[in-house]
């Protein structure tokens, strides 16, 4: 395939575009500081992300999804705090980590300029497990402009949330040629 034949690009927004690690790490550190607690906040950020991703994989396989990524962040954080003996983190801390931090994630430094350049000649879309609200909030905060936002949250069939089983992946067909 030639580069000029590519008409659309999709970006997995969660890690490719947004720096989730620093956002969660800093939110944990701020909560810890409020309570005079010191931990390996980077490791806790990684653990929260791992748990949240695990909660999302194959979601909807046996029926309609019961929650979205925002809710997965919340209940995974609750379990993590219990496992780590951090029940002292109060409702304000939990809100800051599970909701405020992800909805304020920073984009990587070159993303805004890069997306703008790519949009000059191609359709550029966010394609993500993240909730619509998280993508919209973080995109607005970072000045990111998408031609489309595709979230597994809005799909009647959540096959995009399932682990690939082999064969052709991403087998979605968009009409991209002029009529």
mmCIF file of C-alpha atoms in Angstrom:
data_model
loop_
_atom_site.group_PDB
_atom_site.id
_atom_site.type_symbol
_atom_site.label_atom_id
_atom_site.label_comp_id
_atom_site.label_asym_id
_atom_site.label_seq_id
_atom_site.Cartn_x
_atom_site.Cartn_y
_atom_site.Cartn_z
ATOM 1 C CA UNK A 1 0.000 0.000 0.000
ATOM 2 C CA UNK A 2 1.249 3.437 -0.896
ATOM 3 C CA UNK A 3 1.110 6.314 1.581
ATOM 4 C CA UNK A 4 -1.092 8.368 -0.756
ATOM 5 C CA UNK A 5 -3.660 5.532 -0.704
ATOM 6 C CA UNK A 6 -4.244 5.975 3.023
ATOM 7 C CA UNK A 7 -7.364 8.097 3.453
ATOM 8 C CA UNK A 8 -8.010 7.827 7.186
ATOM 9 C CA UNK A 9 -5.986 7.354 10.340
ATOM 10 C CA UNK A 10 -7.327 6.215 13.697
ATOM 11 C CA UNK A 11 -5.576 6.756 16.988
ATOM 12 C CA UNK A 12 -5.916 4.739 20.159
ATOM 13 C CA UNK A 13 -6.363 7.825 22.256
ATOM 14 C CA UNK A 14 -5.627 6.422 25.723
ATOM 15 C CA UNK A 15 -1.872 5.951 25.506
ATOM 16 C CA UNK A 16 -0.922 6.997 22.010
ATOM 17 C CA UNK A 17 -2.293 10.527 22.325
ATOM 18 C CA UNK A 18 -2.757 11.075 26.078
ATOM 19 C CA UNK A 19 -0.201 10.679 28.867
ATOM 20 C CA UNK A 20 -2.319 8.663 31.289
ATOM 21 C CA UNK A 21 0.691 7.622 33.391
ATOM 22 C CA UNK A 22 1.711 11.103 34.565
ATOM 23 C CA UNK A 23 -1.922 12.087 35.130
ATOM 24 C CA UNK A 24 -2.677 9.164 37.433
ATOM 25 C CA UNK A 25 0.733 9.295 39.127
ATOM 26 C CA UNK A 26 0.369 12.986 39.938
ATOM 27 C CA UNK A 27 -3.196 12.537 41.227
ATOM 28 C CA UNK A 28 -2.061 9.709 43.522
ATOM 29 C CA UNK A 29 0.883 11.806 44.718
ATOM 30 C CA UNK A 30 -1.359 14.796 45.497
ATOM 31 C CA UNK A 31 -3.742 12.606 47.497
ATOM 32 C CA UNK A 32 -0.816 11.016 49.313
ATOM 33 C CA UNK A 33 0.640 14.404 50.152
ATOM 34 C CA UNK A 34 -2.714 15.553 51.572
ATOM 35 C CA UNK A 35 -2.582 12.605 53.978
ATOM 36 C CA UNK A 36 1.178 12.552 54.638
ATOM 37 C CA UNK A 37 1.602 9.218 52.837
ATOM 38 C CA UNK A 38 4.532 8.303 50.621
ATOM 39 C CA UNK A 39 4.362 5.402 48.172
ATOM 40 C CA UNK A 40 5.573 4.444 44.724
ATOM 41 C CA UNK A 41 2.858 6.476 43.001
ATOM 42 C CA UNK A 42 4.106 5.524 39.536
ATOM 43 C CA UNK A 43 3.627 1.832 40.365
ATOM 44 C CA UNK A 44 0.112 2.528 41.660
ATOM 45 C CA UNK A 45 -0.687 4.461 38.468
ATOM 46 C CA UNK A 46 0.448 1.457 36.415
ATOM 47 C CA UNK A 47 -1.610 -0.892 38.570
ATOM 48 C CA UNK A 48 -4.743 1.245 38.208
ATOM 49 C CA UNK A 49 -4.302 1.366 34.444
ATOM 50 C CA UNK A 50 -3.700 -2.398 34.268
ATOM 51 C CA UNK A 51 -6.813 -3.142 36.329
ATOM 52 C CA UNK A 52 -8.953 -0.700 34.363
ATOM 53 C CA UNK A 53 -7.830 -2.134 31.018
ATOM 54 C CA UNK A 54 -8.488 -5.668 32.246
ATOM 55 C CA UNK A 55 -12.003 -4.621 33.281
ATOM 56 C CA UNK A 56 -12.640 -3.286 29.759
ATOM 57 C CA UNK A 57 -11.266 -6.168 27.690
ATOM 58 C CA UNK A 58 -14.003 -8.426 26.380
ATOM 59 C CA UNK A 59 -16.636 -6.198 27.971
ATOM 60 C CA UNK A 60 -19.950 -6.885 26.284
ATOM 61 C CA UNK A 61 -18.936 -10.331 25.126
ATOM 62 C CA UNK A 62 -21.873 -11.917 26.943
ATOM 63 C CA UNK A 63 -24.358 -9.042 26.728
ATOM 64 C CA UNK A 64 -24.576 -5.272 26.766
ATOM 65 C CA UNK A 65 -21.759 -3.583 28.700
ATOM 66 C CA UNK A 66 -22.680 -2.745 32.285
ATOM 67 C CA UNK A 67 -20.203 0.140 32.607
ATOM 68 C CA UNK A 68 -17.817 2.384 30.683
ATOM 69 C CA UNK A 69 -14.155 3.267 31.188
ATOM 70 C CA UNK A 70 -14.957 6.068 33.639
ATOM 71 C CA UNK A 71 -16.789 3.602 35.864
ATOM 72 C CA UNK A 72 -13.978 1.057 35.463
ATOM 73 C CA UNK A 73 -11.512 3.676 36.731
ATOM 74 C CA UNK A 74 -13.749 4.232 39.761
ATOM 75 C CA UNK A 75 -14.320 0.618 40.823
ATOM 76 C CA UNK A 76 -10.748 -0.433 40.010
ATOM 77 C CA UNK A 77 -9.466 2.445 42.144
ATOM 78 C CA UNK A 78 -11.711 1.326 45.027
ATOM 79 C CA UNK A 79 -10.265 -2.187 44.897
ATOM 80 C CA UNK A 80 -6.695 -0.892 44.535
ATOM 81 C CA UNK A 81 -7.026 1.392 47.570
ATOM 82 C CA UNK A 82 -8.248 -1.530 49.685
ATOM 83 C CA UNK A 83 -5.459 -3.813 48.448
ATOM 84 C CA UNK A 84 -2.844 -1.135 49.173
ATOM 85 C CA UNK A 85 -4.226 -0.117 52.582
ATOM 86 C CA UNK A 86 -5.074 3.375 51.369
ATOM 87 C CA UNK A 87 -8.674 3.516 52.592
ATOM 88 C CA UNK A 88 -7.777 6.867 54.166
ATOM 89 C CA UNK A 89 -8.122 8.439 50.721
ATOM 90 C CA UNK A 90 -11.450 10.248 50.969
ATOM 91 C CA UNK A 91 -14.172 11.000 48.420
ATOM 92 C CA UNK A 92 -12.300 14.093 47.203
ATOM 93 C CA UNK A 93 -9.144 12.045 46.595
ATOM 94 C CA UNK A 94 -11.062 9.310 44.843
ATOM 95 C CA UNK A 95 -12.834 11.823 42.597
ATOM 96 C CA UNK A 96 -9.510 13.486 41.770
ATOM 97 C CA UNK A 97 -7.873 10.184 40.812
ATOM 98 C CA UNK A 98 -10.713 8.313 39.081
ATOM 99 C CA UNK A 99 -12.465 11.205 37.274
ATOM 100 C CA UNK A 100 -10.623 14.520 37.387
ATOM 101 C CA UNK A 101 -7.192 13.176 36.428
ATOM 102 C CA UNK A 102 -8.286 11.194 33.345
ATOM 103 C CA UNK A 103 -10.522 13.988 32.084
ATOM 104 C CA UNK A 104 -7.542 16.336 32.347
ATOM 105 C CA UNK A 105 -4.831 14.093 30.932
ATOM 106 C CA UNK A 106 -2.167 15.980 29.015
ATOM 107 C CA UNK A 107 -1.565 15.071 25.393
ATOM 108 C CA UNK A 108 1.976 14.231 24.407
ATOM 109 C CA UNK A 109 3.790 17.445 23.347
ATOM 110 C CA UNK A 110 3.778 16.842 19.585
ATOM 111 C CA UNK A 111 0.200 15.564 19.239
ATOM 112 C CA UNK A 112 -1.675 18.813 18.581
ATOM 113 C CA UNK A 113 0.652 19.907 15.786
ATOM 114 C CA UNK A 114 0.874 16.395 14.366
ATOM 115 C CA UNK A 115 -2.891 15.887 14.213
ATOM 116 C CA UNK A 116 -3.347 19.264 12.552
ATOM 117 C CA UNK A 117 -0.804 18.353 9.875
ATOM 118 C CA UNK A 118 -2.338 14.923 9.274
ATOM 119 C CA UNK A 119 -5.858 16.393 9.023
ATOM 120 C CA UNK A 120 -4.794 18.493 6.034
ATOM 121 C CA UNK A 121 -4.885 15.407 3.773
ATOM 122 C CA UNK A 122 -6.607 12.636 5.731
ATOM 123 C CA UNK A 123 -9.512 11.873 7.995
ATOM 124 C CA UNK A 124 -8.206 11.662 11.562
ATOM 125 C CA UNK A 125 -10.264 9.856 14.196
ATOM 126 C CA UNK A 126 -9.985 8.927 17.842
ATOM 127 C CA UNK A 127 -10.821 5.231 18.171
ATOM 128 C CA UNK A 128 -10.781 4.215 21.789
ATOM 129 C CA UNK A 129 -12.016 2.176 24.704
ATOM 130 C CA UNK A 130 -12.222 5.474 26.596
ATOM 131 C CA UNK A 131 -15.605 7.075 27.217
ATOM 132 C CA UNK A 132 -16.869 9.762 24.873
ATOM 133 C CA UNK A 133 -16.816 12.218 27.758
ATOM 134 C CA UNK A 134 -13.174 11.498 28.601
ATOM 135 C CA UNK A 135 -12.088 11.851 24.972
ATOM 136 C CA UNK A 136 -14.044 15.094 24.519
ATOM 137 C CA UNK A 137 -12.900 16.631 27.818
ATOM 138 C CA UNK A 138 -9.227 15.812 27.297
ATOM 139 C CA UNK A 139 -9.340 16.814 23.622
ATOM 140 C CA UNK A 140 -10.840 20.206 24.440
ATOM 141 C CA UNK A 141 -8.299 20.739 27.218
ATOM 142 C CA UNK A 142 -5.412 19.971 24.841
ATOM 143 C CA UNK A 143 -6.779 21.717 21.753
ATOM 144 C CA UNK A 144 -7.095 18.470 19.791
ATOM 145 C CA UNK A 145 -9.433 18.437 16.809
ATOM 146 C CA UNK A 146 -10.782 15.128 15.468
ATOM 147 C CA UNK A 147 -12.791 14.471 12.324
ATOM 148 C CA UNK A 148 -14.528 11.675 14.232
ATOM 149 C CA UNK A 149 -14.592 10.214 17.721
ATOM 150 C CA UNK A 150 -15.286 6.487 17.902
ATOM 151 C CA UNK A 151 -15.679 5.050 21.381
ATOM 152 C CA UNK A 152 -16.592 1.482 22.222
ATOM 153 C CA UNK A 153 -18.984 3.064 24.718
ATOM 154 C CA UNK A 154 -21.352 3.979 21.895
ATOM 155 C CA UNK A 155 -21.373 0.749 19.947
ATOM 156 C CA UNK A 156 -24.399 -1.528 20.216
ATOM 157 C CA UNK A 157 -21.983 -4.381 19.611
ATOM 158 C CA UNK A 158 -18.869 -3.922 21.711
ATOM 159 C CA UNK A 159 -16.658 -6.139 19.583
ATOM 160 C CA UNK A 160 -14.058 -3.365 19.588
ATOM 161 C CA UNK A 161 -13.640 -4.018 23.326
ATOM 162 C CA UNK A 162 -12.802 -7.671 22.778
ATOM 163 C CA UNK A 163 -9.345 -9.120 22.413
ATOM 164 C CA UNK A 164 -8.459 -9.851 18.779
ATOM 165 C CA UNK A 165 -8.703 -13.548 17.966
ATOM 166 C CA UNK A 166 -6.611 -13.530 14.837
ATOM 167 C CA UNK A 167 -7.365 -13.060 11.195
ATOM 168 C CA UNK A 168 -8.165 -9.642 9.793
ATOM 169 C CA UNK A 169 -8.205 -7.036 12.546
ATOM 170 C CA UNK A 170 -9.859 -3.676 12.305
ATOM 171 C CA UNK A 171 -12.056 -4.926 9.499
ATOM 172 C CA UNK A 172 -14.184 -1.806 9.326
ATOM 173 C CA UNK A 173 -15.034 -0.362 5.946
ATOM 174 C CA UNK A 174 -15.510 3.359 5.476
ATOM 175 C CA UNK A 175 -16.484 4.912 2.187
ATOM 176 C CA UNK A 176 -13.575 7.258 1.713
ATOM 177 C CA UNK A 177 -13.466 7.802 -2.044
ATOM 178 C CA UNK A 178 -15.343 10.658 -3.652
ATOM 179 C CA UNK A 179 -18.560 9.518 -5.309
#
